[in-house]
PDB file of N, CA and C in Angstrom:
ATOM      1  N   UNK B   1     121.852  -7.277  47.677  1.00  0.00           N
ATOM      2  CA  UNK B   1     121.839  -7.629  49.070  1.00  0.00           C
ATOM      3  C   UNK B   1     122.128  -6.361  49.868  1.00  0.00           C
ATOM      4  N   UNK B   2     121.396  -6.241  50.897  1.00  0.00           N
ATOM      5  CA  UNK B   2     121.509  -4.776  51.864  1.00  0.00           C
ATOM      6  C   UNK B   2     122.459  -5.547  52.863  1.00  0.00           C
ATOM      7  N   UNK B   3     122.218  -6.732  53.761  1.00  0.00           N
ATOM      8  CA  UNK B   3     123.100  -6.649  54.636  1.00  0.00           C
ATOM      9  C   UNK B   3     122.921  -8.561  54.771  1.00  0.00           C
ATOM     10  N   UNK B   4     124.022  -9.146  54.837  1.00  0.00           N
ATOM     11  CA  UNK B   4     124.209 -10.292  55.668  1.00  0.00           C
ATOM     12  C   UNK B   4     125.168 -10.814  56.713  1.00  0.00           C
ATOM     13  N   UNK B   5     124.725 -11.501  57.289  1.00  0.00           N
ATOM     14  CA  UNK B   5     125.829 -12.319  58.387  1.00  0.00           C
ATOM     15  C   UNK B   5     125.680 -13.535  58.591  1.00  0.00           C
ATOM     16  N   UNK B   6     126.828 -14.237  59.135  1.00  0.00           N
ATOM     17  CA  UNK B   6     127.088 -15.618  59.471  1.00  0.00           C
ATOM     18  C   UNK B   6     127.572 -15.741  60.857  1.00  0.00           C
ATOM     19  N   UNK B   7     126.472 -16.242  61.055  1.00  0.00           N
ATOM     20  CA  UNK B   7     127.220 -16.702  63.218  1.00  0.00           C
ATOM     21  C   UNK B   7     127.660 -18.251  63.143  1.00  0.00           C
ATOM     22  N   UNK B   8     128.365 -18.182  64.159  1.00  0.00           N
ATOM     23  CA  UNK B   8     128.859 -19.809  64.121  1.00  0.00           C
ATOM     24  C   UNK B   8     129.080 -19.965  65.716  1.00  0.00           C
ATOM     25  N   UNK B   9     128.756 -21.019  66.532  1.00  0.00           N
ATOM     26  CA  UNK B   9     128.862 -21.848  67.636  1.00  0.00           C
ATOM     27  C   UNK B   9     129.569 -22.834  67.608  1.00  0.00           C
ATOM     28  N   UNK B  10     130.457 -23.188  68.485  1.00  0.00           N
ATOM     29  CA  UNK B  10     131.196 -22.524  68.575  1.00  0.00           C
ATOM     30  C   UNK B  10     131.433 -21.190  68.205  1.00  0.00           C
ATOM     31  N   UNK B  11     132.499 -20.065  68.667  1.00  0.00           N
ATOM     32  CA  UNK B  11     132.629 -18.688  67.733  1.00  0.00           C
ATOM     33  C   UNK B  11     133.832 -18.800  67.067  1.00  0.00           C
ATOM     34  N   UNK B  12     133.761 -18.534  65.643  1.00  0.00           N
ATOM     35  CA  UNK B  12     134.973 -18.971  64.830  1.00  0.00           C
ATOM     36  C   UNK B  12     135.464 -16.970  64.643  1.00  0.00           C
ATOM     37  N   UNK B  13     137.074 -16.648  64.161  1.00  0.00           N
ATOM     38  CA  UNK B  13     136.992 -15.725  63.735  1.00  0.00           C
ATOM     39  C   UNK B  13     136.488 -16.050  61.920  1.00  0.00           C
ATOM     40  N   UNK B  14     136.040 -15.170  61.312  1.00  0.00           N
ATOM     41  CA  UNK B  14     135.417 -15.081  60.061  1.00  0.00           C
ATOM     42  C   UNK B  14     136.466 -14.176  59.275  1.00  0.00           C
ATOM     43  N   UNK B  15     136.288 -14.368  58.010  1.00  0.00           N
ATOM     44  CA  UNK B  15     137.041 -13.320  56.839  1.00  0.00           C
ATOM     45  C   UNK B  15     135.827 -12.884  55.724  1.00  0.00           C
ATOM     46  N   UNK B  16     135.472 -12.075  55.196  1.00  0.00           N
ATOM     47  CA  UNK B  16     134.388 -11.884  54.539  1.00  0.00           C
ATOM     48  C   UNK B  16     134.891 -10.877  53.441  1.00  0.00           C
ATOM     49  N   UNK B  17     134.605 -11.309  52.410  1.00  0.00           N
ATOM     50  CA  UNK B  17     134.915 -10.695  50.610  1.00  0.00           C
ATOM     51  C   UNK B  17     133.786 -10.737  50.201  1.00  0.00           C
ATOM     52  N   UNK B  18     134.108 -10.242  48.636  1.00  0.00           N
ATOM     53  CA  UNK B  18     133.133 -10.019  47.289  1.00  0.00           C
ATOM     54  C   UNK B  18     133.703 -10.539  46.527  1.00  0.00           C
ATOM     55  N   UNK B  19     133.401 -11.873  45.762  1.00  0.00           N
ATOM     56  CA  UNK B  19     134.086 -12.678  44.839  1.00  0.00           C
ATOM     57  C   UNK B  19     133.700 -11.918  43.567  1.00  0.00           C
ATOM     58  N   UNK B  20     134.616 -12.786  42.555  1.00  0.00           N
ATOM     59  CA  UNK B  20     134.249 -11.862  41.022  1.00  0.00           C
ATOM     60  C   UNK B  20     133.198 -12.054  40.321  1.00  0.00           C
ATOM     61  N   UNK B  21     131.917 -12.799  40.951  1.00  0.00           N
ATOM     62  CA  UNK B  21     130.646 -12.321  40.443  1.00  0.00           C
ATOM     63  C   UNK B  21     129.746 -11.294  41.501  1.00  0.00           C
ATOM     64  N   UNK B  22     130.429 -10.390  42.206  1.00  0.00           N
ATOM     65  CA  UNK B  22     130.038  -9.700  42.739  1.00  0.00           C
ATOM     66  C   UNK B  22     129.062 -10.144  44.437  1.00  0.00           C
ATOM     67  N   UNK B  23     129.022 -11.889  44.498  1.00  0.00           N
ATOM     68  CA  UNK B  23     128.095 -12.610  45.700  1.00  0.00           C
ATOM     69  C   UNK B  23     129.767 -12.254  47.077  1.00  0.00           C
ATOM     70  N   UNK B  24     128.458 -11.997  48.160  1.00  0.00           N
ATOM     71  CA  UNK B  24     129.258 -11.442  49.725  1.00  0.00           C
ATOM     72  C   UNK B  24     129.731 -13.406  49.753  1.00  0.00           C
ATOM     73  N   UNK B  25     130.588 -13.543  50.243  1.00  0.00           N
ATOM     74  CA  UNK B  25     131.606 -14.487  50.488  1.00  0.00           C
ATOM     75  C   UNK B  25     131.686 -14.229  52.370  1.00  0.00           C
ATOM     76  N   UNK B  26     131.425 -15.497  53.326  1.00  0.00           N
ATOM     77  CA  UNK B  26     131.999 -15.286  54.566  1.00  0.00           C
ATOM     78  C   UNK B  26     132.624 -16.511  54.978  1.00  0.00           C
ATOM     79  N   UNK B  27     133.986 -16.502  54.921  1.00  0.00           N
ATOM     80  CA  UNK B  27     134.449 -18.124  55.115  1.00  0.00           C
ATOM     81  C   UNK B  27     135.166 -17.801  56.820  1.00  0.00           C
ATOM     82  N   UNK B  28     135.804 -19.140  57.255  1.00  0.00           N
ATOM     83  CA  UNK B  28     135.240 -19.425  58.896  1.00  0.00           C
ATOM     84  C   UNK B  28     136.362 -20.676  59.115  1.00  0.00           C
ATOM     85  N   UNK B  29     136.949 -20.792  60.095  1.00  0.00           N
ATOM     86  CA  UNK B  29     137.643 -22.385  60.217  1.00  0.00           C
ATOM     87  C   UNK B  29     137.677 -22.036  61.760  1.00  0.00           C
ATOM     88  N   UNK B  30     137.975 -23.382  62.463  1.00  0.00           N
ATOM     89  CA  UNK B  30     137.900 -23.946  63.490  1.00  0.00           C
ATOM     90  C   UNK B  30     138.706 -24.640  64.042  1.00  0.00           C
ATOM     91  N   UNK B  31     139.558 -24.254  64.641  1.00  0.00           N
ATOM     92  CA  UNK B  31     140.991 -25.568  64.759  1.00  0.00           C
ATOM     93  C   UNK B  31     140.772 -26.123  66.174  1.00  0.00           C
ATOM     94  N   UNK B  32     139.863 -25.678  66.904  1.00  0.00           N
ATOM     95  CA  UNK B  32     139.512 -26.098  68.090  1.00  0.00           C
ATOM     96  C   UNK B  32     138.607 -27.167  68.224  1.00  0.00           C
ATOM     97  N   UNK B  33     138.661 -28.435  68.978  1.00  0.00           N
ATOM     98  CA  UNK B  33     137.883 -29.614  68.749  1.00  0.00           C
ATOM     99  C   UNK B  33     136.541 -29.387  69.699  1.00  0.00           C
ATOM    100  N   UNK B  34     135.424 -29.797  68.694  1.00  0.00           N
ATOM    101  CA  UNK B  34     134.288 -29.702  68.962  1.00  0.00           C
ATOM    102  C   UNK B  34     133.274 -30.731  68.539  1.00  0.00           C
ATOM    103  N   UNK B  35     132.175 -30.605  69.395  1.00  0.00           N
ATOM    104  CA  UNK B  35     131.274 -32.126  68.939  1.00  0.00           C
ATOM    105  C   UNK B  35     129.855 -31.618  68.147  1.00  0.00           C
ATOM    106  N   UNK B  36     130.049 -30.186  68.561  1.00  0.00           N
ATOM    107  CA  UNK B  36     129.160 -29.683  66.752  1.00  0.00           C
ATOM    108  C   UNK B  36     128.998 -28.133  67.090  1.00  0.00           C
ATOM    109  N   UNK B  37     128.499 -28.305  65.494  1.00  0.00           N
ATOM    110  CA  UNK B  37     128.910 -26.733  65.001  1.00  0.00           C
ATOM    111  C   UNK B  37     127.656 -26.247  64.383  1.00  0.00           C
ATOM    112  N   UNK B  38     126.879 -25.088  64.482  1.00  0.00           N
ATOM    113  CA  UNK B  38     125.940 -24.309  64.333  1.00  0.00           C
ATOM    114  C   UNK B  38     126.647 -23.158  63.346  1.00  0.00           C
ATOM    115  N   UNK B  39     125.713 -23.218  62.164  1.00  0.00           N
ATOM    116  CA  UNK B  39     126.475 -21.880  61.452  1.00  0.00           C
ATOM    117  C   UNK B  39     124.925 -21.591  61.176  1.00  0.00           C
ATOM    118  N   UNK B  40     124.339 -20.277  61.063  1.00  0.00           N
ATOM    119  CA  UNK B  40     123.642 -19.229  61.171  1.00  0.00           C
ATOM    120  C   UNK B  40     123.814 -18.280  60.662  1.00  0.00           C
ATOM    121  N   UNK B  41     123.153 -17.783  59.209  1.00  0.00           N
ATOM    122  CA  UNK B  41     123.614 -17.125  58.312  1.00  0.00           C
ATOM    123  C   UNK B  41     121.794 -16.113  58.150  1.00  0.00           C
ATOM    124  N   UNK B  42     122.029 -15.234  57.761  1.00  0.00           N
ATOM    125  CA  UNK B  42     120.813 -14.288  58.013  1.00  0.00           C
ATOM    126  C   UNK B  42     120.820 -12.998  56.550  1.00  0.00           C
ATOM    127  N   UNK B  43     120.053 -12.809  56.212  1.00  0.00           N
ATOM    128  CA  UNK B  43     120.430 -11.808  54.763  1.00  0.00           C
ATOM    129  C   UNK B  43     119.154 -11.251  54.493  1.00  0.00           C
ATOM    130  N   UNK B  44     119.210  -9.718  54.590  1.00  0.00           N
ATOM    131  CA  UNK B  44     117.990  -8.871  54.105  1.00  0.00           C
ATOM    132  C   UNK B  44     118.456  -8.323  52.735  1.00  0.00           C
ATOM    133  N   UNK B  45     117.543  -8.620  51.696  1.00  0.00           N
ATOM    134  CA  UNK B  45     117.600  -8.547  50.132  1.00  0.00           C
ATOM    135  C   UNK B  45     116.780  -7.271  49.780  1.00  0.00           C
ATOM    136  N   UNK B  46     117.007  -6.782  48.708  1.00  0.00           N
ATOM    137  CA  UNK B  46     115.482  -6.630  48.108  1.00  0.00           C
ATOM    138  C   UNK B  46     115.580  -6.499  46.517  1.00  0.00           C
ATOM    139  N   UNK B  47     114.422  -6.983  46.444  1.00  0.00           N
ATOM    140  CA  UNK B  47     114.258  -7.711  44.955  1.00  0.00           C
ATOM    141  C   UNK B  47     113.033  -6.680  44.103  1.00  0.00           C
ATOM    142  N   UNK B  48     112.993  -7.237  42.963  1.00  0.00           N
ATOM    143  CA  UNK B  48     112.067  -6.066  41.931  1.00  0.00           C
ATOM    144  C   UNK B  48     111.086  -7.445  41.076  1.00  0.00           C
ATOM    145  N   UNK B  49     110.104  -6.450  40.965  1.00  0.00           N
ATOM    146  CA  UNK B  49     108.900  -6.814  40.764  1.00  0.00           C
ATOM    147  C   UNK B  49     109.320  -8.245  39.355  1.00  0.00           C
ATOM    148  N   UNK B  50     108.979  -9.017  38.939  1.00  0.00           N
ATOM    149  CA  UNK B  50     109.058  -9.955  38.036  1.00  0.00           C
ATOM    150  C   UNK B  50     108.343 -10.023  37.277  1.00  0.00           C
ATOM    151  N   UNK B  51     109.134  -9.002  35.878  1.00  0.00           N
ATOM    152  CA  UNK B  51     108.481  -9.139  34.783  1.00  0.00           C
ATOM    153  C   UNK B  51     107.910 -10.594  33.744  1.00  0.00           C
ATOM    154  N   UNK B  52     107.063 -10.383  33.076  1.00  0.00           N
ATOM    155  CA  UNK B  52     106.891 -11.648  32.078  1.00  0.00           C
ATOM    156  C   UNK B  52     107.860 -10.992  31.125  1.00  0.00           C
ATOM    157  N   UNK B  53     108.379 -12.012  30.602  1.00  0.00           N
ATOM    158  CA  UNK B  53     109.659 -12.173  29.021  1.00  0.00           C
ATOM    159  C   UNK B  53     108.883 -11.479  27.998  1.00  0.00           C
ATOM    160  N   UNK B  54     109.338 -10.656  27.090  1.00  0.00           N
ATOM    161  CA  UNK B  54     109.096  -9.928  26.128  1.00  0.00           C
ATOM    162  C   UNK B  54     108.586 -10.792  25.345  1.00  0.00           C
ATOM    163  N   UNK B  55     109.022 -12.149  25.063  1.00  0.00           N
ATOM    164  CA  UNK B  55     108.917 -13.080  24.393  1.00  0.00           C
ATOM    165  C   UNK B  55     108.837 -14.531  24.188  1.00  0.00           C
ATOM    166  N   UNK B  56     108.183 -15.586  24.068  1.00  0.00           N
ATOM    167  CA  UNK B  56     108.508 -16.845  24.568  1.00  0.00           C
ATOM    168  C   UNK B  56     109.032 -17.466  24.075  1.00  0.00           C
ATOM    169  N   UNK B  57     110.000 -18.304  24.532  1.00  0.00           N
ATOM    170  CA  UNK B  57     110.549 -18.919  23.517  1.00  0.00           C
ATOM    171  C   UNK B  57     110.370 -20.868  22.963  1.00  0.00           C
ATOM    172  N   UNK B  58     110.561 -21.177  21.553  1.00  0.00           N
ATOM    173  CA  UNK B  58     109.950 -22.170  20.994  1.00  0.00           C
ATOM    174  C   UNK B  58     110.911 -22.588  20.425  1.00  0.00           C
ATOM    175  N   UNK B  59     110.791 -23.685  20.457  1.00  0.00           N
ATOM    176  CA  UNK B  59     111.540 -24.794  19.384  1.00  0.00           C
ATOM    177  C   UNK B  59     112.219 -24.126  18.179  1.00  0.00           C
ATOM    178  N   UNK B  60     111.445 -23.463  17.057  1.00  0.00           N
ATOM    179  CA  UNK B  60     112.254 -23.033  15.842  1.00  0.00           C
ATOM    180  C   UNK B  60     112.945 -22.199  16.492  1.00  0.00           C
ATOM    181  N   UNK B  61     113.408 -21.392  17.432  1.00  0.00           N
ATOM    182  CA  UNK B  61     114.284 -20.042  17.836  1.00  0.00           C
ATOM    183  C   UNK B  61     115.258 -21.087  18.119  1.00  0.00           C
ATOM    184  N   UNK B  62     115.324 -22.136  18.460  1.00  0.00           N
ATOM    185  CA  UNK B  62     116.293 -22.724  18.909  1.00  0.00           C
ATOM    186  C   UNK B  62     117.599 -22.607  18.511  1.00  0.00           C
ATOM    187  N   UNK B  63     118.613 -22.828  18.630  1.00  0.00           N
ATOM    188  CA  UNK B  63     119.721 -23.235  17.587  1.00  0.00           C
ATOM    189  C   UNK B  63     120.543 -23.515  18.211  1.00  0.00           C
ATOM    190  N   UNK B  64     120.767 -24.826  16.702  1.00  0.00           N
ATOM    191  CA  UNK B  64     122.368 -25.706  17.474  1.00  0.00           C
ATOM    192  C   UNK B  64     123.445 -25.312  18.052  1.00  0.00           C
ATOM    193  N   UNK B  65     123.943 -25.834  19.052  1.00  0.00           N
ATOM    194  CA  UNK B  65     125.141 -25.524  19.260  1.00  0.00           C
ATOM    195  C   UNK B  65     126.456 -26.328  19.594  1.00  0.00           C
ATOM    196  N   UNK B  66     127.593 -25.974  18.997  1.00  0.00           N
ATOM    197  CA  UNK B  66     128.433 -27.340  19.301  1.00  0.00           C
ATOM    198  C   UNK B  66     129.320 -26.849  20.569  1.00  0.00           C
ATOM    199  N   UNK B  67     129.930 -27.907  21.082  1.00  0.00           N
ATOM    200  CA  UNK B  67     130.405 -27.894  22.442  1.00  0.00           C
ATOM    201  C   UNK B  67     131.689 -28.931  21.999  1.00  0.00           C
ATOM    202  N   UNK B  68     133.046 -28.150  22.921  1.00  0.00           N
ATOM    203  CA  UNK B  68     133.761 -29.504  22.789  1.00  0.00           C
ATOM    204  C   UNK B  68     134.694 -29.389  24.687  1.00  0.00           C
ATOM    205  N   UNK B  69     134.948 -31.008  24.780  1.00  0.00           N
ATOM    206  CA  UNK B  69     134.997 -31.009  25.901  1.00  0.00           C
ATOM    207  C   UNK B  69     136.732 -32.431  25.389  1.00  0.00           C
ATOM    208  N   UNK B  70     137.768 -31.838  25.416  1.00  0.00           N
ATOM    209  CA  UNK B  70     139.394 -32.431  25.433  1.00  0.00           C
ATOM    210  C   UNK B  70     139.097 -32.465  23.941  1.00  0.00           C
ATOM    211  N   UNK B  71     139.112 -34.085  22.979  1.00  0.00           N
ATOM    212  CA  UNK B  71     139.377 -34.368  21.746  1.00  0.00           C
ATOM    213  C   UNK B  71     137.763 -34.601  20.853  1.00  0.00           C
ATOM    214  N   UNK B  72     137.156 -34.658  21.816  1.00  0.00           N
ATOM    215  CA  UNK B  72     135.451 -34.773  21.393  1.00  0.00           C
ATOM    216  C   UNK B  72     134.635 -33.513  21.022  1.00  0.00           C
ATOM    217  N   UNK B  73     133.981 -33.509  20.244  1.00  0.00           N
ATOM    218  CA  UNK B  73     133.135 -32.405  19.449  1.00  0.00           C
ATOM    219  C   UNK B  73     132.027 -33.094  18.997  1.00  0.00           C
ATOM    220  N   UNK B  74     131.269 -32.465  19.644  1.00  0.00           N
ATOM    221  CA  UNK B  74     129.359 -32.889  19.544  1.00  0.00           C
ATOM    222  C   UNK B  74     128.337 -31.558  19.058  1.00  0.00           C
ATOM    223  N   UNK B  75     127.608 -32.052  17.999  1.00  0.00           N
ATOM    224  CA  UNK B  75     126.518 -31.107  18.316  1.00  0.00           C
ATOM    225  C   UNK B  75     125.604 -31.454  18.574  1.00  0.00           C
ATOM    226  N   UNK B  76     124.628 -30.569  19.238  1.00  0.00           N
ATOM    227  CA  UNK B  76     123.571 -30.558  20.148  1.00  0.00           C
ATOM    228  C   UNK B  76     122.526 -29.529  19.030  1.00  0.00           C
ATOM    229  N   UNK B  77     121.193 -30.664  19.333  1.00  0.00           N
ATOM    230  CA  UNK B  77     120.012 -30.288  18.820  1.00  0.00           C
ATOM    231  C   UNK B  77     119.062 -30.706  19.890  1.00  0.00           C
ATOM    232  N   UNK B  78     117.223 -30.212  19.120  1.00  0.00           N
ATOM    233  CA  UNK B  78     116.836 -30.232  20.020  1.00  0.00           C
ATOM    234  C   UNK B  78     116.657 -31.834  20.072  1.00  0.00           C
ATOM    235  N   UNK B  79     116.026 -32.403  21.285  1.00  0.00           N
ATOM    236  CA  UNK B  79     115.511 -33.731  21.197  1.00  0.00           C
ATOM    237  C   UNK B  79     114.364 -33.895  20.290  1.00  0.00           C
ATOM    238  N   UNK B  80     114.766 -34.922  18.898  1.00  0.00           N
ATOM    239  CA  UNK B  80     113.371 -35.053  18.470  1.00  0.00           C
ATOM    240  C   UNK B  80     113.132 -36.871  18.388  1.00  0.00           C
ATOM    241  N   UNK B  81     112.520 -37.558  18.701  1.00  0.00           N
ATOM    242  CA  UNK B  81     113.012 -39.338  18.614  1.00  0.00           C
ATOM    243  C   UNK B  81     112.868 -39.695  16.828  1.00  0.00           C
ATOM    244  N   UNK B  82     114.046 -40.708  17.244  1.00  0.00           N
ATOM    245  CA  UNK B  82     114.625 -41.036  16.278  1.00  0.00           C
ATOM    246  C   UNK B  82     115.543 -40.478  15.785  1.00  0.00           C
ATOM    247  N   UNK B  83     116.111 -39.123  15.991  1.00  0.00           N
ATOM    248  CA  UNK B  83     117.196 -38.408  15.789  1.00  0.00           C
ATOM    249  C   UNK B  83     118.348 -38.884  16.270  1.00  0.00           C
ATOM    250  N   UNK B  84     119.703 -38.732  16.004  1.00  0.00           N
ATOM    251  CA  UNK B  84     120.749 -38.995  16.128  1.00  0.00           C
ATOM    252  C   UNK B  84     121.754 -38.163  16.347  1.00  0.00           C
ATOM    253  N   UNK B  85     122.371 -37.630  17.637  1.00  0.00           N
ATOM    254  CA  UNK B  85     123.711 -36.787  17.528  1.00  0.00           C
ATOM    255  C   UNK B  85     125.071 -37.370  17.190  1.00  0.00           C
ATOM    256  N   UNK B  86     125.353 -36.286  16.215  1.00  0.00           N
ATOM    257  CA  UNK B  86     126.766 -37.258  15.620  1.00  0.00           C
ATOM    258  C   UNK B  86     128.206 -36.100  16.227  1.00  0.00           C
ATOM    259  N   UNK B  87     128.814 -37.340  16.608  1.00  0.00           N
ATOM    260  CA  UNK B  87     130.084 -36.633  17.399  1.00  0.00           C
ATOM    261  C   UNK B  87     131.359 -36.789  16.981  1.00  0.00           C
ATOM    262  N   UNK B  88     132.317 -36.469  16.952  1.00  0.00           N
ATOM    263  CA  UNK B  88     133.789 -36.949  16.052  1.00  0.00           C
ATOM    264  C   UNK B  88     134.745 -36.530  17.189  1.00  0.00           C
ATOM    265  N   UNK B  89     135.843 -37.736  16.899  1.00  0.00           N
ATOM    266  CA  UNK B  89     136.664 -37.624  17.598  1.00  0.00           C
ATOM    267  C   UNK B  89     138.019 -37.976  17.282  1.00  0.00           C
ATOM    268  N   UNK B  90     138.613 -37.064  16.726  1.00  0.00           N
ATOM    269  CA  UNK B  90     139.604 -36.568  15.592  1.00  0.00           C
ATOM    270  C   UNK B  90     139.132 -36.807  14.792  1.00  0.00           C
ATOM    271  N   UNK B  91     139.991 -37.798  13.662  1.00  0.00           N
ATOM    272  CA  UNK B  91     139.251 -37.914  12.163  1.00  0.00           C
ATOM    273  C   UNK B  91     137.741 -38.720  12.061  1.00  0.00           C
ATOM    274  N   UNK B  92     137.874 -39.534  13.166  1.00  0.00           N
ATOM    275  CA  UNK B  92     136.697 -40.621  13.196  1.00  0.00           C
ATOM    276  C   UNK B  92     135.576 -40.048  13.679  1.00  0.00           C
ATOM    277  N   UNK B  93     134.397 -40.482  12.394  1.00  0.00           N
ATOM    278  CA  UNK B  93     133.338 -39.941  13.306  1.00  0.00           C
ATOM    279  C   UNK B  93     132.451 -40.820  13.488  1.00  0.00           C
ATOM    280  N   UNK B  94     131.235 -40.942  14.661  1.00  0.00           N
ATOM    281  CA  UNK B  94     130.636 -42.307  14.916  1.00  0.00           C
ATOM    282  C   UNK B  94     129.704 -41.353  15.598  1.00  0.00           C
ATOM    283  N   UNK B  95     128.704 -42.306  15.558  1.00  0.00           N
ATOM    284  CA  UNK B  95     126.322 -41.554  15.401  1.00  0.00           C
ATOM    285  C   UNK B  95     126.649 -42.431  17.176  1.00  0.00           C
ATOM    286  N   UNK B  96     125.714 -41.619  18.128  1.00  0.00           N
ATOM    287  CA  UNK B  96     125.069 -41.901  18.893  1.00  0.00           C
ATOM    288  C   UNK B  96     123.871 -41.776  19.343  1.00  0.00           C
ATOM    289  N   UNK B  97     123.257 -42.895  19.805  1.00  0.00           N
ATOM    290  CA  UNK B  97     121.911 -42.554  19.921  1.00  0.00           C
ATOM    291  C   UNK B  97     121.487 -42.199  20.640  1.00  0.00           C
TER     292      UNK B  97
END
């Protein structure tokens, strides 16, 4: 990004950072009562040409991967019908379809 801004109507004061993925951040509050609000945000970029992928990718490159989300552990394949992901949750394990 070369340059952006945020207007607001009312006029708010603004605070403006760089969060930790590196995106411009402009936050704004209003304590004054109003019956509406215009925010207006404007950004000159510049971007690079868009290569095609070295490579495409297919089904066999695939690969499983398991995920767990609190006491549950699933793996993940691709969708094929009739297949079954089987998930456990502590000792017990039980097929979903």
């Amino acid at each position: 990004m070369i340059l952006n801004r945020v207007e607001t109507v009312p006029a708010t004061r603004s605070y403006r950072y760089v969060d930790y993925w590196g995106t411009a951040v402009t936050a704004f509050d209003l304590h004054a009562p109003h019956s509406e609000l215009t925010v207006t945000s404007s950004s000159v970029v510049e971007t690079d040409r868009l290569e095609p992928p070295a490579e495409k990718a297919s089904w066999p490159s695939y690969k499983p991967r398991r995920w767990s989300i609190g006491s549950t552990r699933c793996s993940s394949r691709p969708a094929i019908p009739g297949e079954q992901t089987r998930c456990r949750r502590g000792q017990e394990d039980r097929q979903i379809p």
